[in-house]
Amino acid sequence: RPDSTGDTKGRERNNLFSFTDSNGKEISVDVENEALYMIDVDLVKLLPQAFEDFQQNFKLPGILPGGSHCMMNAVNANGRPFMGPNVYITPPSSFTHFHQDGHGTVDSGHLCLSGYNEVIMLRRLTERHKCHAIELLTGTSDTHHTLYGLPHRDVKESHPGWPSKQSIRRCEEMGYYPSVFILKAGQAV
């Protein structure tokens, strides 16, 4: 770090972020030269103070898991499956392949803290129509993997590209009512 005059001579730089992974191994990341990509971080269990702050300051708390507008609000927190919220911290230009949140069993919300987040939502569909929509949007016939596989992994795999304007138009023609949102910092859907 430079001093107040900008001089870095004789100073050791310490740009390491160190943590212990789930196997107990100590990991250090040089944050100046490497990007940290945190996926599916359970805000409730892993960042409880951040979750408490989020709950107290979120403008629509009733839509959160277990909230007054959530269908699981009559089930106590220990009796319902984990429903989030999850946090994703990614470097610029990161990508999540096309998927259905919560395997189609939950409603999802997206809040963009910085940068941009493109989200495409379809109306509720039968399984047959979901598969057809995925074929139209991604050009793949492996609809089961796209619908039920994990969209966020640190393993390099081949995934279908992001839907084109033409494929979204074909979904409109089929009555699947795609909605496309490009969120910028501070926006939510």
Tab-separated table of C-alpha atoms in Angstrom:
chain	number	residue	atom	x	y	z
A	1	ARG	CA	0.000	0.000	0.000
A	2	PRO	CA	1.414	3.430	-0.859
A	3	ASP	CA	1.867	5.993	1.895
A	4	SER	CA	0.254	9.450	1.721
A	5	THR	CA	2.881	10.569	-0.818
A	6	GLY	CA	2.236	7.569	-3.077
A	7	ASP	CA	5.556	5.907	-2.191
A	8	THR	CA	5.487	2.099	-2.073
A	9	LYS	CA	9.227	1.581	-1.557
A	10	GLY	CA	10.157	-0.504	1.454
A	11	ARG	CA	6.567	-1.563	2.056
A	12	GLU	CA	5.356	-5.130	1.689
A	13	ARG	CA	2.052	-5.529	-0.098
A	14	ASN	CA	-0.436	-7.923	1.448
A	15	ASN	CA	-3.272	-8.514	-0.983
A	16	LEU	CA	-4.149	-12.017	0.207
A	17	PHE	CA	-7.601	-13.112	1.277
A	18	SER	CA	-7.202	-16.283	3.372
A	19	PHE	CA	-9.897	-18.733	4.420
A	20	THR	CA	-10.413	-22.377	5.345
A	21	ASP	CA	-12.352	-24.453	2.805
A	22	SER	CA	-14.957	-27.124	3.605
A	23	ASN	CA	-12.188	-29.770	3.755
A	24	GLY	CA	-10.257	-27.816	6.394
A	25	LYS	CA	-7.566	-26.705	3.938
A	26	GLU	CA	-6.192	-23.164	4.295
A	27	ILE	CA	-6.597	-21.244	1.017
A	28	SER	CA	-5.103	-17.875	0.090
A	29	VAL	CA	-6.289	-15.805	-2.866
A	30	ASP	CA	-4.241	-12.934	-4.295
A	31	VAL	CA	-7.133	-10.492	-4.736
A	32	GLU	CA	-5.080	-8.225	-6.962
A	33	ASN	CA	-4.516	-10.939	-9.573
A	34	GLU	CA	-7.348	-13.456	-9.051
A	35	ALA	CA	-11.130	-13.119	-9.096
A	36	LEU	CA	-13.287	-14.556	-6.350
A	37	TYR	CA	-16.507	-16.196	-7.536
A	38	MET	CA	-18.802	-17.067	-4.607
A	39	ILE	CA	-21.868	-19.078	-5.581
A	40	ASP	CA	-24.886	-20.301	-3.609
A	41	VAL	CA	-23.679	-18.689	-0.366
A	42	ASP	CA	-26.315	-19.398	2.296
A	43	LEU	CA	-26.840	-15.932	3.759
A	44	VAL	CA	-28.780	-17.270	6.772
A	45	LYS	CA	-26.148	-19.775	7.960
A	46	LEU	CA	-22.889	-18.327	6.697
A	47	LEU	CA	-23.455	-14.580	7.019
A	48	PRO	CA	-26.051	-14.196	9.807
A	49	GLN	CA	-25.250	-10.544	10.567
A	50	ALA	CA	-25.585	-9.647	6.885
A	51	PHE	CA	-28.882	-11.587	6.768
A	52	GLU	CA	-30.210	-9.708	9.817
A	53	ASP	CA	-29.250	-6.394	8.217
A	54	PHE	CA	-30.861	-7.506	4.944
A	55	GLN	CA	-34.127	-8.434	6.713
A	56	GLN	CA	-34.258	-5.141	8.608
A	57	ASN	CA	-33.614	-2.994	5.524
A	58	PHE	CA	-35.332	-4.916	2.721
A	59	LYS	CA	-38.328	-2.926	1.480
A	60	LEU	CA	-40.626	-5.961	0.900
A	61	PRO	CA	-39.904	-8.360	3.788
A	62	GLY	CA	-43.162	-10.258	3.238
A	63	ILE	CA	-41.832	-11.805	0.022
A	64	LEU	CA	-38.774	-13.317	1.712
A	65	PRO	CA	-38.784	-17.062	2.535
A	66	GLY	CA	-41.283	-17.648	5.341
A	67	GLY	CA	-42.633	-14.085	5.022
A	68	SER	CA	-46.311	-13.127	5.041
A	69	HIS	CA	-46.568	-13.561	1.231
A	70	CYS	CA	-44.651	-16.864	1.128
A	71	MET	CA	-46.693	-20.069	0.863
A	72	MET	CA	-44.377	-21.687	3.422
A	73	ASN	CA	-45.021	-19.081	6.137
A	74	ALA	CA	-47.158	-21.488	8.197
A	75	VAL	CA	-44.307	-23.999	8.388
A	76	ASN	CA	-41.645	-23.281	11.009
A	77	ALA	CA	-38.114	-22.571	9.799
A	78	ASN	CA	-36.873	-26.030	10.881
A	79	GLY	CA	-39.662	-27.828	9.011
A	80	ARG	CA	-39.341	-26.252	5.589
A	81	PRO	CA	-36.606	-26.816	3.016
A	82	PHE	CA	-33.904	-24.186	2.631
A	83	MET	CA	-35.343	-21.446	0.481
A	84	GLY	CA	-32.649	-18.782	0.678
A	85	PRO	CA	-31.744	-16.107	0.369
A	86	ASN	CA	-28.525	-17.047	-1.383
A	87	VAL	CA	-25.803	-14.601	-2.327
A	88	TYR	CA	-23.753	-14.665	-5.520
A	89	ILE	CA	-20.612	-12.567	-5.706
A	90	THR	CA	-19.037	-12.751	-9.109
A	91	PRO	CA	-16.387	-10.885	-11.075
A	92	PRO	CA	-17.409	-8.720	-14.042
A	93	SER	CA	-18.549	-10.667	-17.124
A	94	SER	CA	-19.362	-13.822	-15.141
A	95	PHE	CA	-22.076	-16.051	-16.524
A	96	THR	CA	-24.691	-18.442	-15.196
A	97	HIS	CA	-26.221	-20.713	-17.784
A	98	PHE	CA	-29.957	-20.655	-18.462
A	99	HIS	CA	-31.867	-22.612	-15.782
A	100	GLN	CA	-35.007	-22.637	-13.652
A	101	ASP	CA	-34.516	-21.358	-10.103
A	102	GLY	CA	-35.316	-23.837	-7.333
A	103	HIS	CA	-36.077	-26.548	-9.898
A	104	GLY	CA	-39.305	-24.667	-10.579
A	105	THR	CA	-40.614	-25.122	-7.031
A	106	VAL	CA	-39.902	-21.621	-5.733
A	107	ASP	CA	-40.436	-18.080	-6.860
A	108	SER	CA	-37.219	-16.187	-7.101
A	109	GLY	CA	-36.115	-12.625	-6.872
A	110	HIS	CA	-33.020	-10.975	-8.231
A	111	LEU	CA	-31.389	-7.905	-6.687
A	112	CYS	CA	-28.443	-6.433	-8.549
A	113	LEU	CA	-25.942	-4.741	-6.244
A	114	SER	CA	-23.488	-3.643	-8.925
A	115	GLY	CA	-22.944	-4.165	-12.618
A	116	TYR	CA	-25.778	-5.718	-14.636
A	117	ASN	CA	-27.893	-8.889	-14.399
A	118	GLU	CA	-29.987	-10.139	-17.315
A	119	VAL	CA	-32.958	-12.230	-16.233
A	120	ILE	CA	-35.465	-14.038	-18.446
A	121	MET	CA	-38.676	-15.271	-16.816
A	122	LEU	CA	-41.449	-17.400	-18.267
A	123	ARG	CA	-44.972	-17.890	-16.969
A	124	ARG	CA	-45.661	-21.117	-15.064
A	125	LEU	CA	-45.621	-24.006	-17.533
A	126	THR	CA	-46.359	-27.698	-17.529
A	127	GLU	CA	-43.309	-29.953	-17.682
A	128	ARG	CA	-43.896	-30.649	-21.378
A	129	HIS	CA	-44.079	-26.943	-22.175
A	130	LYS	CA	-41.018	-26.188	-20.000
A	131	CYS	CA	-39.010	-28.708	-22.038
A	132	HIS	CA	-40.268	-27.191	-25.281
A	133	ALA	CA	-39.422	-23.662	-24.105
A	134	ILE	CA	-35.897	-24.783	-23.142
A	135	GLU	CA	-35.432	-26.335	-26.587
A	136	LEU	CA	-36.550	-23.068	-28.198
A	137	LEU	CA	-34.433	-20.864	-25.934
A	138	THR	CA	-31.205	-22.847	-25.821
A	139	GLY	CA	-31.284	-25.017	-28.904
A	140	THR	CA	-30.515	-28.086	-26.787
A	141	SER	CA	-32.471	-31.287	-26.476
A	142	ASP	CA	-30.900	-31.990	-23.053
A	143	THR	CA	-33.736	-30.206	-21.291
A	144	HIS	CA	-33.529	-32.285	-18.096
A	145	HIS	CA	-29.948	-31.142	-17.379
A	146	THR	CA	-30.846	-27.529	-18.188
A	147	LEU	CA	-33.946	-27.606	-15.969
A	148	TYR	CA	-32.649	-29.670	-13.062
A	149	GLY	CA	-28.842	-29.495	-13.201
A	150	LEU	CA	-26.896	-27.104	-11.013
A	151	PRO	CA	-26.500	-23.790	-12.850
A	152	HIS	CA	-23.689	-22.509	-10.634
A	153	ARG	CA	-20.637	-24.704	-10.418
A	154	ASP	CA	-16.907	-24.181	-10.335
A	155	VAL	CA	-16.415	-27.014	-12.835
A	156	LYS	CA	-15.964	-26.123	-16.487
A	157	GLU	CA	-18.694	-27.786	-18.481
A	158	SER	CA	-20.304	-27.100	-21.799
A	159	HIS	CA	-23.644	-25.352	-21.380
A	160	PRO	CA	-26.025	-23.895	-23.933
A	161	GLY	CA	-25.494	-20.229	-24.693
A	162	TRP	CA	-27.787	-17.425	-23.582
A	163	PRO	CA	-31.093	-17.176	-25.509
A	164	SER	CA	-31.144	-15.015	-28.632
A	165	LYS	CA	-33.807	-12.442	-29.529
A	166	GLN	CA	-35.129	-14.866	-32.154
A	167	SER	CA	-35.538	-17.698	-29.625
A	168	ILE	CA	-37.327	-15.361	-27.220
A	169	ARG	CA	-39.645	-14.320	-30.074
A	170	ARG	CA	-40.423	-18.016	-30.782
A	171	CYS	CA	-41.419	-18.430	-27.104
A	172	GLU	CA	-43.718	-15.413	-27.435
A	173	GLU	CA	-45.341	-17.028	-30.474
A	174	MET	CA	-45.944	-20.218	-28.438
A	175	GLY	CA	-47.664	-18.266	-25.635
A	176	TYR	CA	-44.909	-18.798	-23.044
A	177	TYR	CA	-44.809	-15.032	-22.328
A	178	PRO	CA	-41.071	-14.500	-21.790
A	179	SER	CA	-40.170	-11.376	-19.828
A	180	VAL	CA	-36.633	-10.055	-20.246
A	181	PHE	CA	-35.123	-7.774	-17.610
A	182	ILE	CA	-31.697	-6.182	-17.571
A	183	LEU	CA	-31.115	-5.035	-14.032
A	184	LYS	CA	-28.536	-2.454	-13.074
A	185	ALA	CA	-27.181	-1.631	-9.621
A	186	GLY	CA	-29.997	-1.132	-7.107
A	187	GLN	CA	-32.727	-2.711	-9.241
A	188	ALA	CA	-34.695	-5.845	-8.380
A	189	VAL	CA	-37.267	-8.107	-9.943
